């Protein structure tokens, strides 16, 4: 039996060539070559905007065996540069699949190549670093291919290419927070996770000004992942400089790097980046190790953090690179990995949820009203003690207050204690009880949402506070 002849090949800028078989589109493409060590999730990788202008080598040998499903996309538009695999399976076995991987790539004009020695290619990337590559027809000569690579300019518009062009919304039932998400290449599962955590999300283009975001009066600002060099995304960096300290800001991946640049830190390009679903990250505050999903070419210089207001919160245990930073006074924090992880490990989602709630519990600049959480046995609705010590049902609460969180932990059960105290944010942070002696309470703050009163509770935990002043809340 005659073997199938190679019909496609890749040419690296160092002159090395790898032959293979084409699938997907048969177009030529110049990209940056990178590798991903994930065993599953090729659909999420192909649809991840962070891979714009990149050809991804999958180190796991069998790709395509479960096809493509309609519910697992991370973006509506495919912008990956190309896909390089060892063995491609064009006959999926999956009751959910609606098309093959090759059909998806062909529809979006993305070249794929199989039959490549991906072990050798991955070692080359690991030893020599990421390089530019041409995916082309097997008839293209080496000299011609190298000329095409050298004549192709390095793009710097990756974020502009993948960001949304106008504002759009993703709402959820019983929302607790309103979040503005700056789209630098946001993945759809990030938005789904924010909705799951009780956030109405407004997704805006990357070049949205600080004044426009301030006009929306959000409870927090989310900076998404995205492709390319963070120093190219100057509109977002300028926006962070103007908005820090006004609203809580949380960034992941590219957002993490842009936050660091806005505070005066520096970034640099890694030799071959971090891409995979099993990267160990240590939380320096808790000492716990989280297994994370990552996809980035750049990292924050840890030494450059010394002269900024940012403090180091997470490190990568593989190479000790920066994985998380925080500025407590400005309520700004970020992580380099992807907490939403679809698919991937989920042991760090709990921490991301906790950080989101802690950032949201004091987002408004009004006084905090701390009182015990009560429940009316007749109406089965929450109550709180008014300033005069009277129980006031929610329908009679004064115009404007919003519930930002319920302190929920050990101690006495809700409804067993009375009292009320009106504190500002600084007093409240010093007056709640320490761990082990916490009371159930509801925290209110002035503010309106959409012209209507809303009263939503979000669980937040306060620890290591002084017990001495807590007696004021029992007066």
Tab-separated table of C-alpha atoms in Angstrom:
chain	number	residue	atom	x	y	z
A	1	UNK	CA	0.000	0.000	0.000
A	2	UNK	CA	1.374	3.395	-0.997
A	3	UNK	CA	1.822	5.953	1.783
A	4	UNK	CA	0.156	9.329	1.423
A	5	UNK	CA	2.593	11.961	0.252
A	6	UNK	CA	3.262	15.080	2.303
A	7	UNK	CA	1.408	18.075	0.881
A	8	UNK	CA	2.165	20.806	3.446
A	9	UNK	CA	5.139	21.941	5.491
A	10	UNK	CA	6.280	24.557	7.990
A	11	UNK	CA	9.418	26.651	7.645
A	12	UNK	CA	10.944	28.263	10.741
A	13	UNK	CA	12.957	31.457	10.513
A	14	UNK	CA	16.096	29.560	11.597
A	15	UNK	CA	15.873	27.501	8.383
A	16	UNK	CA	14.447	24.256	9.791
A	17	UNK	CA	11.597	22.509	7.958
A	18	UNK	CA	8.901	20.021	9.061
A	19	UNK	CA	6.731	18.142	6.562
A	20	UNK	CA	3.148	17.041	7.133
A	21	UNK	CA	-0.394	16.715	5.823
A	22	UNK	CA	-2.756	19.639	5.517
A	23	UNK	CA	-6.214	19.980	7.044
A	24	UNK	CA	-8.436	23.002	7.479
A	25	UNK	CA	-7.615	25.837	5.086
A	26	UNK	CA	-4.813	25.450	2.524
A	27	UNK	CA	-3.737	29.105	2.750
A	28	UNK	CA	-0.205	30.255	3.606
A	29	UNK	CA	0.291	31.990	6.949
A	30	UNK	CA	3.198	33.606	8.826
A	31	UNK	CA	2.819	33.304	12.608
A	32	UNK	CA	4.714	33.079	15.861
A	33	UNK	CA	5.102	29.409	16.784
A	34	UNK	CA	4.257	28.352	20.371
A	35	UNK	CA	3.295	25.091	22.064
A	36	UNK	CA	0.506	24.059	24.438
A	37	UNK	CA	0.759	21.040	26.758
A	38	UNK	CA	-2.973	20.562	27.428
A	39	UNK	CA	-4.356	17.084	26.798
A	40	UNK	CA	-7.888	18.329	26.027
A	41	UNK	CA	-9.470	21.599	25.041
A	42	UNK	CA	-8.348	22.087	21.463
A	43	UNK	CA	-11.663	23.808	20.652
A	44	UNK	CA	-11.153	26.321	23.446
A	45	UNK	CA	-7.570	26.863	22.252
A	46	UNK	CA	-8.586	27.420	18.630
A	47	UNK	CA	-11.287	29.902	19.679
A	48	UNK	CA	-9.177	31.727	22.322
A	49	UNK	CA	-8.451	35.295	21.111
A	50	UNK	CA	-5.136	35.240	22.999
A	51	UNK	CA	-3.698	33.015	20.228
A	52	UNK	CA	-4.128	35.704	17.562
A	53	UNK	CA	-1.222	35.626	15.064
A	54	UNK	CA	0.168	32.439	16.672
A	55	UNK	CA	0.566	28.887	15.336
A	56	UNK	CA	-0.005	26.449	18.206
A	57	UNK	CA	1.818	23.122	18.462
A	58	UNK	CA	-0.253	20.629	20.461
A	59	UNK	CA	2.091	18.376	22.448
A	60	UNK	CA	-0.682	15.827	23.069
A	61	UNK	CA	-0.573	13.613	19.975
A	62	UNK	CA	-4.258	12.894	19.194
A	63	UNK	CA	-6.320	15.942	18.216
A	64	UNK	CA	-9.810	16.156	16.756
A	65	UNK	CA	-11.185	12.933	18.241
A	66	UNK	CA	-14.218	14.545	19.927
A	67	UNK	CA	-15.014	17.075	17.208
A	68	UNK	CA	-16.432	20.568	17.707
A	69	UNK	CA	-19.512	21.400	19.796
A	70	UNK	CA	-21.635	24.524	19.591
A	71	UNK	CA	-21.480	25.280	23.334
A	72	UNK	CA	-17.719	25.219	23.946
A	73	UNK	CA	-16.446	28.214	22.008
A	74	UNK	CA	-14.458	30.906	23.810
A	75	UNK	CA	-15.165	33.577	21.179
A	76	UNK	CA	-17.399	34.107	18.187
A	77	UNK	CA	-14.507	34.747	15.800
A	78	UNK	CA	-11.520	32.446	15.298
A	79	UNK	CA	-8.270	34.445	15.140
A	80	UNK	CA	-5.636	31.775	15.804
A	81	UNK	CA	-2.853	31.750	13.210
A	82	UNK	CA	-2.590	28.005	12.674
A	83	UNK	CA	-2.658	24.578	14.333
A	84	UNK	CA	0.154	21.975	14.251
A	85	UNK	CA	-0.556	18.440	15.514
A	86	UNK	CA	0.895	14.948	15.385
A	87	UNK	CA	-2.208	12.861	14.602
A	88	UNK	CA	-5.443	14.429	13.397
A	89	UNK	CA	-8.697	12.442	13.738
A	90	UNK	CA	-11.385	13.450	11.250
A	91	UNK	CA	-13.965	10.920	12.516
A	92	UNK	CA	-15.013	12.200	15.967
A	93	UNK	CA	-16.794	10.079	18.556
A	94	UNK	CA	-18.947	12.446	20.611
A	95	UNK	CA	-22.741	12.709	20.750
A	96	UNK	CA	-22.440	16.515	21.178
A	97	UNK	CA	-20.270	17.261	18.162
A	98	UNK	CA	-21.733	19.198	15.236
A	99	UNK	CA	-18.706	19.500	12.947
A	100	UNK	CA	-15.109	18.378	12.677
A	101	UNK	CA	-12.093	20.452	13.624
A	102	UNK	CA	-10.996	20.568	9.985
A	103	UNK	CA	-14.373	21.983	8.947
A	104	UNK	CA	-14.126	24.698	11.596
A	105	UNK	CA	-10.631	25.698	10.486
A	106	UNK	CA	-11.629	25.726	6.837
A	107	UNK	CA	-14.652	27.930	7.535
A	108	UNK	CA	-12.435	30.467	9.285
A	109	UNK	CA	-9.509	30.306	6.820
A	110	UNK	CA	-7.094	28.827	9.377
A	111	UNK	CA	-4.383	26.413	8.155
A	112	UNK	CA	-3.705	23.166	9.969
A	113	UNK	CA	-0.963	20.591	9.510
A	114	UNK	CA	-0.695	17.057	10.915
A	115	UNK	CA	1.912	14.321	10.775
A	116	UNK	CA	4.596	16.629	12.175
A	117	UNK	CA	7.130	15.349	14.691
A	118	UNK	CA	5.698	17.527	17.472
A	119	UNK	CA	8.131	16.172	20.096
A	120	UNK	CA	11.134	17.374	18.140
A	121	UNK	CA	9.414	20.646	17.288
A	122	UNK	CA	8.446	21.314	20.904
A	123	UNK	CA	12.006	20.677	22.098
A	124	UNK	CA	13.238	23.107	19.463
A	125	UNK	CA	10.857	25.793	20.771
A	126	UNK	CA	11.859	25.022	24.346
A	127	UNK	CA	15.597	25.234	23.628
A	128	UNK	CA	15.685	28.067	21.096
A	129	UNK	CA	12.554	29.964	22.057
A	130	UNK	CA	9.480	31.034	20.110
A	131	UNK	CA	10.162	32.029	16.515
A	132	UNK	CA	8.299	33.049	13.417
A	133	UNK	CA	7.065	30.290	11.150
A	134	UNK	CA	5.500	29.930	7.719
A	135	UNK	CA	2.806	27.333	7.104
A	136	UNK	CA	2.857	26.719	3.380
A	137	UNK	CA	2.636	24.239	0.528
A	138	UNK	CA	5.259	21.507	0.314
A	139	UNK	CA	6.447	22.920	-3.020
A	140	UNK	CA	7.594	26.209	-1.448
A	141	UNK	CA	11.399	26.329	-1.384
A	142	UNK	CA	13.338	27.136	1.770
A	143	UNK	CA	14.773	30.343	0.285
A	144	UNK	CA	11.369	31.530	-0.821
A	145	UNK	CA	9.855	30.713	2.568
A	146	UNK	CA	12.550	32.581	4.501
A	147	UNK	CA	12.043	35.619	2.275
A	148	UNK	CA	8.283	35.563	2.935
A	149	UNK	CA	8.951	35.457	6.700
A	150	UNK	CA	11.461	38.324	6.606
A	151	UNK	CA	9.185	40.478	4.439
A	152	UNK	CA	6.170	40.035	6.728
A	153	UNK	CA	5.965	42.765	9.347
A	154	UNK	CA	5.412	41.876	13.016
A	155	UNK	CA	1.831	42.944	13.852
A	156	UNK	CA	1.101	45.205	16.822
A	157	UNK	CA	-2.675	45.473	16.444
A	158	UNK	CA	-3.691	42.135	17.978
A	159	UNK	CA	-5.914	43.616	20.711
A	160	UNK	CA	-7.562	46.015	18.276
A	161	UNK	CA	-8.328	43.050	16.009
A	162	UNK	CA	-10.060	40.915	18.645
A	163	UNK	CA	-11.745	43.553	20.832
A	164	UNK	CA	-15.462	44.184	20.383
A	165	UNK	CA	-16.396	47.201	18.293
A	166	UNK	CA	-19.277	48.420	20.447
A	167	UNK	CA	-20.660	47.923	23.927
A	168	UNK	CA	-22.740	44.845	24.741
A	169	UNK	CA	-24.300	43.307	27.839
A	170	UNK	CA	-24.520	39.988	29.645
A	171	UNK	CA	-27.036	39.994	32.471
A	172	UNK	CA	-27.919	37.521	35.186
A	173	UNK	CA	-30.834	36.998	37.545
A	174	UNK	CA	-30.617	38.485	41.045
A	175	UNK	CA	-27.449	40.513	40.355
A	176	UNK	CA	-25.225	41.602	43.216
A	177	UNK	CA	-22.755	43.767	41.284
A	178	UNK	CA	-22.458	45.715	38.057
A	179	UNK	CA	-19.101	45.076	36.400
A	180	UNK	CA	-17.555	46.765	33.374
A	181	UNK	CA	-15.347	44.315	31.467
A	182	UNK	CA	-12.741	45.854	29.169
A	183	UNK	CA	-12.525	43.551	26.161
A	184	UNK	CA	-8.917	43.002	25.084
A	185	UNK	CA	-9.792	39.530	23.783
A	186	UNK	CA	-12.136	38.325	26.509
A	187	UNK	CA	-13.174	34.670	26.600
A	188	UNK	CA	-16.872	33.884	26.836
A	189	UNK	CA	-16.431	31.638	29.856
A	190	UNK	CA	-15.045	34.577	31.833
A	191	UNK	CA	-18.326	36.385	31.252
A	192	UNK	CA	-20.281	33.268	32.185
A	193	UNK	CA	-18.325	32.967	35.441
A	194	UNK	CA	-18.945	36.627	36.316
A	195	UNK	CA	-22.653	36.079	35.700
A	196	UNK	CA	-22.538	32.996	37.894
A	197	UNK	CA	-20.969	35.020	40.696
A	198	UNK	CA	-23.870	37.485	40.557
A	199	UNK	CA	-22.497	40.155	38.227
A	200	UNK	CA	-24.277	42.012	35.468
A	201	UNK	CA	-21.493	42.536	32.943
A	202	UNK	CA	-21.114	45.402	30.471
A	203	UNK	CA	-18.448	44.529	27.898
A	204	UNK	CA	-16.775	47.568	26.328
A	205	UNK	CA	-14.090	48.000	23.629
A	206	UNK	CA	-10.463	48.231	24.717
A	207	UNK	CA	-10.204	51.932	23.810
A	208	UNK	CA	-13.136	53.021	25.996
A	209	UNK	CA	-12.103	56.136	27.929
A	210	UNK	CA	-11.986	56.463	31.701
A	211	UNK	CA	-14.700	59.125	31.525
A	212	UNK	CA	-17.084	56.757	29.739
A	213	UNK	CA	-16.476	54.012	32.300
A	214	UNK	CA	-16.885	56.453	35.187
A	215	UNK	CA	-20.226	57.554	33.729
A	216	UNK	CA	-21.427	53.923	33.968
A	217	UNK	CA	-20.672	54.031	37.731
A	218	UNK	CA	-19.693	50.344	37.979
A	219	UNK	CA	-19.135	48.358	41.146
A	220	UNK	CA	-15.883	47.098	39.653
A	221	UNK	CA	-13.776	47.017	36.506
A	222	UNK	CA	-12.513	43.793	34.949
A	223	UNK	CA	-9.517	43.742	32.585
A	224	UNK	CA	-9.557	40.715	30.327
A	225	UNK	CA	-6.960	38.459	28.793
A	226	UNK	CA	-5.745	39.165	25.277
A	227	UNK	CA	-2.995	38.705	22.699
A	228	UNK	CA	0.248	40.497	22.002
A	229	UNK	CA	2.611	42.816	23.847
A	230	UNK	CA	0.963	44.639	26.791
A	231	UNK	CA	2.969	47.768	26.022
A	232	UNK	CA	1.023	48.067	22.751
A	233	UNK	CA	-2.279	48.540	24.621
A	234	UNK	CA	-1.725	52.146	25.743
A	235	UNK	CA	-5.456	53.117	25.882
A	236	UNK	CA	-6.113	50.571	28.647
A	237	UNK	CA	-2.947	51.485	30.559
A	238	UNK	CA	-3.944	55.171	30.520
A	239	UNK	CA	-7.450	54.266	31.672
A	240	UNK	CA	-6.085	52.266	34.630
A	241	UNK	CA	-3.969	55.227	35.742
A	242	UNK	CA	-7.073	57.427	35.871
A	243	UNK	CA	-9.446	54.869	37.439
A	244	UNK	CA	-7.272	53.275	40.128
A	245	UNK	CA	-8.497	54.097	43.592
A	246	UNK	CA	-11.972	55.024	42.329
A	247	UNK	CA	-13.317	51.529	41.676
A	248	UNK	CA	-12.051	48.010	42.394
A	249	UNK	CA	-10.056	46.699	39.422
A	250	UNK	CA	-9.355	43.026	38.732
A	251	UNK	CA	-7.222	41.833	35.820
A	252	UNK	CA	-6.146	38.469	34.456
A	253	UNK	CA	-3.389	37.561	31.999
A	254	UNK	CA	-2.948	40.623	29.750
A	255	UNK	CA	-4.983	42.633	32.257
A	256	UNK	CA	-2.500	41.660	34.961
A	257	UNK	CA	0.390	42.904	32.837
A	258	UNK	CA	-1.346	46.191	31.986
A	259	UNK	CA	-2.079	46.864	35.667
A	260	UNK	CA	1.603	46.349	36.449
A	261	UNK	CA	2.641	48.730	33.655
A	262	UNK	CA	0.163	51.345	34.877
A	263	UNK	CA	1.804	51.267	38.322
A	264	UNK	CA	5.300	51.692	36.892
A	265	UNK	CA	6.474	48.076	36.735
A	266	UNK	CA	8.037	46.522	33.633
A	267	UNK	CA	7.232	43.495	31.502
A	268	UNK	CA	9.428	41.254	29.372
A	269	UNK	CA	8.908	38.461	26.853
A	270	UNK	CA	9.417	34.898	28.021
A	271	UNK	CA	11.576	32.514	26.032
A	272	UNK	CA	8.666	30.259	25.048
A	273	UNK	CA	5.817	31.389	27.295
A	274	UNK	CA	3.446	29.496	29.549
A	275	UNK	CA	0.679	27.528	27.834
A	276	UNK	CA	-1.028	24.567	29.412
A	277	UNK	CA	-3.455	23.403	32.063
A	278	UNK	CA	-1.144	22.199	34.840
A	279	UNK	CA	1.035	25.132	35.940
A	280	UNK	CA	1.599	25.219	39.736
A	281	UNK	CA	1.173	28.644	41.337
A	282	UNK	CA	1.821	29.436	45.004
A	283	UNK	CA	-0.390	31.890	46.855
A	284	UNK	CA	2.059	33.757	49.091
A	285	UNK	CA	-0.669	34.897	51.487
A	286	UNK	CA	-2.080	31.445	52.232
A	287	UNK	CA	0.882	29.254	51.300
A	288	UNK	CA	-1.411	27.059	49.202
A	289	UNK	CA	-0.469	25.796	45.748
A	290	UNK	CA	-3.014	26.086	42.967
A	291	UNK	CA	-2.908	24.201	39.657
A	292	UNK	CA	-3.710	26.747	36.981
A	293	UNK	CA	-4.447	27.147	33.281
A	294	UNK	CA	-2.143	29.615	31.525
A	295	UNK	CA	-1.579	31.189	28.132
A	296	UNK	CA	0.846	34.108	27.886
A	297	UNK	CA	4.114	35.151	26.260
A	298	UNK	CA	4.956	38.061	28.574
A	299	UNK	CA	5.570	38.335	32.301
A	300	UNK	CA	6.019	41.067	34.898
A	301	UNK	CA	9.564	41.797	36.087
A	302	UNK	CA	9.541	41.036	39.821
A	303	UNK	CA	12.374	43.459	40.562
A	304	UNK	CA	10.469	46.320	38.958
A	305	UNK	CA	7.662	45.894	41.529
A	306	UNK	CA	9.918	47.181	44.334
A	307	UNK	CA	9.405	50.849	43.498
A	308	UNK	CA	5.648	50.624	42.977
A	309	UNK	CA	2.536	50.394	45.167
A	310	UNK	CA	2.022	46.797	44.080
A	311	UNK	CA	2.845	43.829	46.273
A	312	UNK	CA	3.563	40.289	45.071
A	313	UNK	CA	0.796	37.787	45.882
A	314	UNK	CA	1.476	34.734	43.646
A	315	UNK	CA	4.527	33.123	42.045
A	316	UNK	CA	4.953	30.400	39.439
A	317	UNK	CA	6.734	27.388	40.948
A	318	UNK	CA	8.211	26.322	37.598
A	319	UNK	CA	10.313	29.429	36.998
A	320	UNK	CA	9.463	31.817	39.901
A	321	UNK	CA	7.830	34.369	37.593
A	322	UNK	CA	5.217	36.809	38.906
A	323	UNK	CA	1.705	35.325	38.911
A	324	UNK	CA	-0.228	37.878	40.959
A	325	UNK	CA	-0.011	41.409	42.328
A	326	UNK	CA	-2.170	43.607	44.552
A	327	UNK	CA	-2.547	47.204	45.678
A	328	UNK	CA	-4.763	47.120	48.753
A	329	UNK	CA	-5.208	50.857	49.146
A	330	UNK	CA	-6.535	51.170	45.570
A	331	UNK	CA	-8.438	47.848	45.681
A	332	UNK	CA	-6.547	46.648	42.592
A	333	UNK	CA	-5.482	43.031	42.172
A	334	UNK	CA	-4.600	40.716	39.305
A	335	UNK	CA	-3.400	37.239	38.415
A	336	UNK	CA	-1.402	35.991	35.441
A	337	UNK	CA	-3.305	32.713	35.101
A	338	UNK	CA	-6.888	32.102	33.938
A	339	UNK	CA	-9.229	31.553	36.912
A	340	UNK	CA	-12.194	30.627	34.695
A	341	UNK	CA	-10.241	27.637	33.277
A	342	UNK	CA	-12.496	26.058	30.693
A	343	UNK	CA	-11.372	23.397	30.343
A	344	UNK	CA	-8.832	23.089	33.107
A	345	UNK	CA	-8.288	22.857	36.854
A	346	UNK	CA	-10.869	24.514	39.099
A	347	UNK	CA	-9.181	24.621	42.501
A	348	UNK	CA	-8.480	28.357	42.119
A	349	UNK	CA	-12.032	29.406	41.241
A	350	UNK	CA	-12.947	29.617	44.924
A	351	UNK	CA	-10.148	32.115	45.521
A	352	UNK	CA	-11.233	34.176	42.517
A	353	UNK	CA	-14.810	34.234	43.822
A	354	UNK	CA	-13.612	35.346	47.257
A	355	UNK	CA	-11.461	38.120	45.762
A	356	UNK	CA	-14.393	39.346	43.689
A	357	UNK	CA	-16.642	39.557	46.730
A	358	UNK	CA	-14.011	41.216	48.899
A	359	UNK	CA	-13.489	43.829	46.192
A	360	UNK	CA	-17.214	44.433	45.895
A	361	UNK	CA	-18.304	44.698	49.518
A	362	UNK	CA	-17.207	48.327	49.908
A	363	UNK	CA	-17.286	49.713	46.415
A	364	UNK	CA	-19.374	52.797	47.100
A	365	UNK	CA	-18.153	55.879	48.911
A	366	UNK	CA	-21.061	56.223	51.327
A	367	UNK	CA	-21.366	55.219	54.982
A	368	UNK	CA	-21.637	51.585	55.921
A	369	UNK	CA	-24.584	50.552	58.040
A	370	UNK	CA	-23.772	47.448	60.086
A	371	UNK	CA	-26.572	45.564	61.798
A	372	UNK	CA	-27.590	41.998	62.565
A	373	UNK	CA	-29.211	39.930	59.874
A	374	UNK	CA	-32.798	39.034	60.801
A	375	UNK	CA	-35.600	37.072	59.236
A	376	UNK	CA	-39.317	37.623	59.667
A	377	UNK	CA	-40.952	34.206	60.332
A	378	UNK	CA	-44.223	35.440	58.801
A	379	UNK	CA	-43.019	37.157	55.624
A	380	UNK	CA	-39.798	35.135	55.240
A	381	UNK	CA	-37.898	38.210	54.167
A	382	UNK	CA	-34.763	39.804	55.543
A	383	UNK	CA	-34.945	42.648	58.096
A	384	UNK	CA	-32.445	45.015	59.602
A	385	UNK	CA	-32.582	47.281	62.622
A	386	UNK	CA	-33.164	50.895	61.744
A	387	UNK	CA	-31.374	53.749	63.507
A	388	UNK	CA	-34.071	53.863	66.177
A	389	UNK	CA	-33.826	50.151	66.908
A	390	UNK	CA	-36.988	49.262	64.963
A	391	UNK	CA	-37.219	46.348	62.594
A	392	UNK	CA	-37.759	47.692	59.087
A	393	UNK	CA	-38.869	45.327	56.307
A	394	UNK	CA	-37.188	45.740	52.910
A	395	UNK	CA	-40.270	47.304	51.312
A	396	UNK	CA	-39.994	50.201	53.808
A	397	UNK	CA	-36.227	50.704	53.651
A	398	UNK	CA	-35.267	54.312	52.880
A	399	UNK	CA	-34.526	55.393	49.341
A	400	UNK	CA	-31.129	54.352	48.060
A	401	UNK	CA	-29.364	51.771	50.250
A	402	UNK	CA	-27.810	48.789	48.596
A	403	UNK	CA	-26.729	45.568	50.236
A	404	UNK	CA	-23.075	44.852	49.491
A	405	UNK	CA	-22.478	41.800	51.617
A	406	UNK	CA	-23.450	39.590	54.478
A	407	UNK	CA	-20.719	38.775	56.977
A	408	UNK	CA	-21.354	35.091	57.367
A	409	UNK	CA	-19.202	32.836	59.512
A	410	UNK	CA	-18.988	31.354	63.024
A	411	UNK	CA	-20.458	32.894	66.147
A	412	UNK	CA	-24.104	33.319	67.081
A	413	UNK	CA	-26.899	32.569	64.688
A	414	UNK	CA	-28.548	35.339	62.725
A	415	UNK	CA	-31.336	37.101	64.563
A	416	UNK	CA	-29.986	36.424	68.062
A	417	UNK	CA	-28.390	39.833	68.576
A	418	UNK	CA	-29.714	43.357	68.265
A	419	UNK	CA	-28.261	46.769	67.736
A	420	UNK	CA	-27.193	49.092	64.994
A	421	UNK	CA	-24.227	51.295	64.301
A	422	UNK	CA	-23.409	53.769	61.558
A	423	UNK	CA	-19.723	53.671	60.641
A	424	UNK	CA	-17.607	54.968	57.836
A	425	UNK	CA	-15.459	52.483	55.917
A	426	UNK	CA	-12.310	53.045	58.028
A	427	UNK	CA	-14.177	52.598	61.304
A	428	UNK	CA	-15.946	49.516	60.029
A	429	UNK	CA	-12.685	47.864	59.015
A	430	UNK	CA	-11.378	48.305	62.565
A	431	UNK	CA	-14.569	47.494	64.443
A	432	UNK	CA	-15.696	44.109	63.209
A	433	UNK	CA	-14.718	41.132	65.376
A	434	UNK	CA	-11.709	38.881	64.803
A	435	UNK	CA	-11.856	35.374	63.343
A	436	UNK	CA	-13.754	32.983	65.602
A	437	UNK	CA	-15.988	35.695	67.046
A	438	UNK	CA	-17.729	37.004	63.951
A	439	UNK	CA	-21.420	37.886	63.990
A	440	UNK	CA	-23.789	37.643	61.081
A	441	UNK	CA	-24.440	41.096	59.687
A	442	UNK	CA	-25.538	42.876	56.580
A	443	UNK	CA	-23.532	45.747	55.157
A	444	UNK	CA	-25.471	48.488	53.413
A	445	UNK	CA	-24.237	51.383	51.366
A	446	UNK	CA	-25.958	54.303	49.738
A	447	UNK	CA	-26.526	54.057	46.035
A	448	UNK	CA	-29.077	53.377	43.335
A	449	UNK	CA	-29.105	50.802	40.577
A	450	UNK	CA	-30.974	51.576	37.412
A	451	UNK	CA	-33.256	54.009	39.272
A	452	UNK	CA	-34.628	51.205	41.477
A	453	UNK	CA	-33.725	50.068	44.959
A	454	UNK	CA	-31.941	46.758	45.058
A	455	UNK	CA	-31.057	44.765	48.124
A	456	UNK	CA	-28.710	41.904	47.375
A	457	UNK	CA	-26.391	40.096	49.750
A	458	UNK	CA	-22.929	38.792	48.893
A	459	UNK	CA	-20.951	36.661	51.339
A	460	UNK	CA	-17.701	38.240	52.471
A	461	UNK	CA	-15.527	37.284	55.404
A	462	UNK	CA	-13.727	39.775	57.595
A	463	UNK	CA	-10.811	38.476	59.662
A	464	UNK	CA	-8.083	39.829	61.944
A	465	UNK	CA	-10.005	42.869	63.147
A	466	UNK	CA	-9.801	44.315	66.634
A	467	UNK	CA	-12.406	43.152	69.121
A	468	UNK	CA	-12.192	46.215	71.349
A	469	UNK	CA	-14.335	48.575	69.253
A	470	UNK	CA	-16.897	45.957	68.301
A	471	UNK	CA	-18.909	46.798	71.422
A	472	UNK	CA	-20.171	49.877	69.610
A	473	UNK	CA	-22.243	47.666	67.311
A	474	UNK	CA	-24.072	46.318	70.358
A	475	UNK	CA	-25.214	49.715	71.608
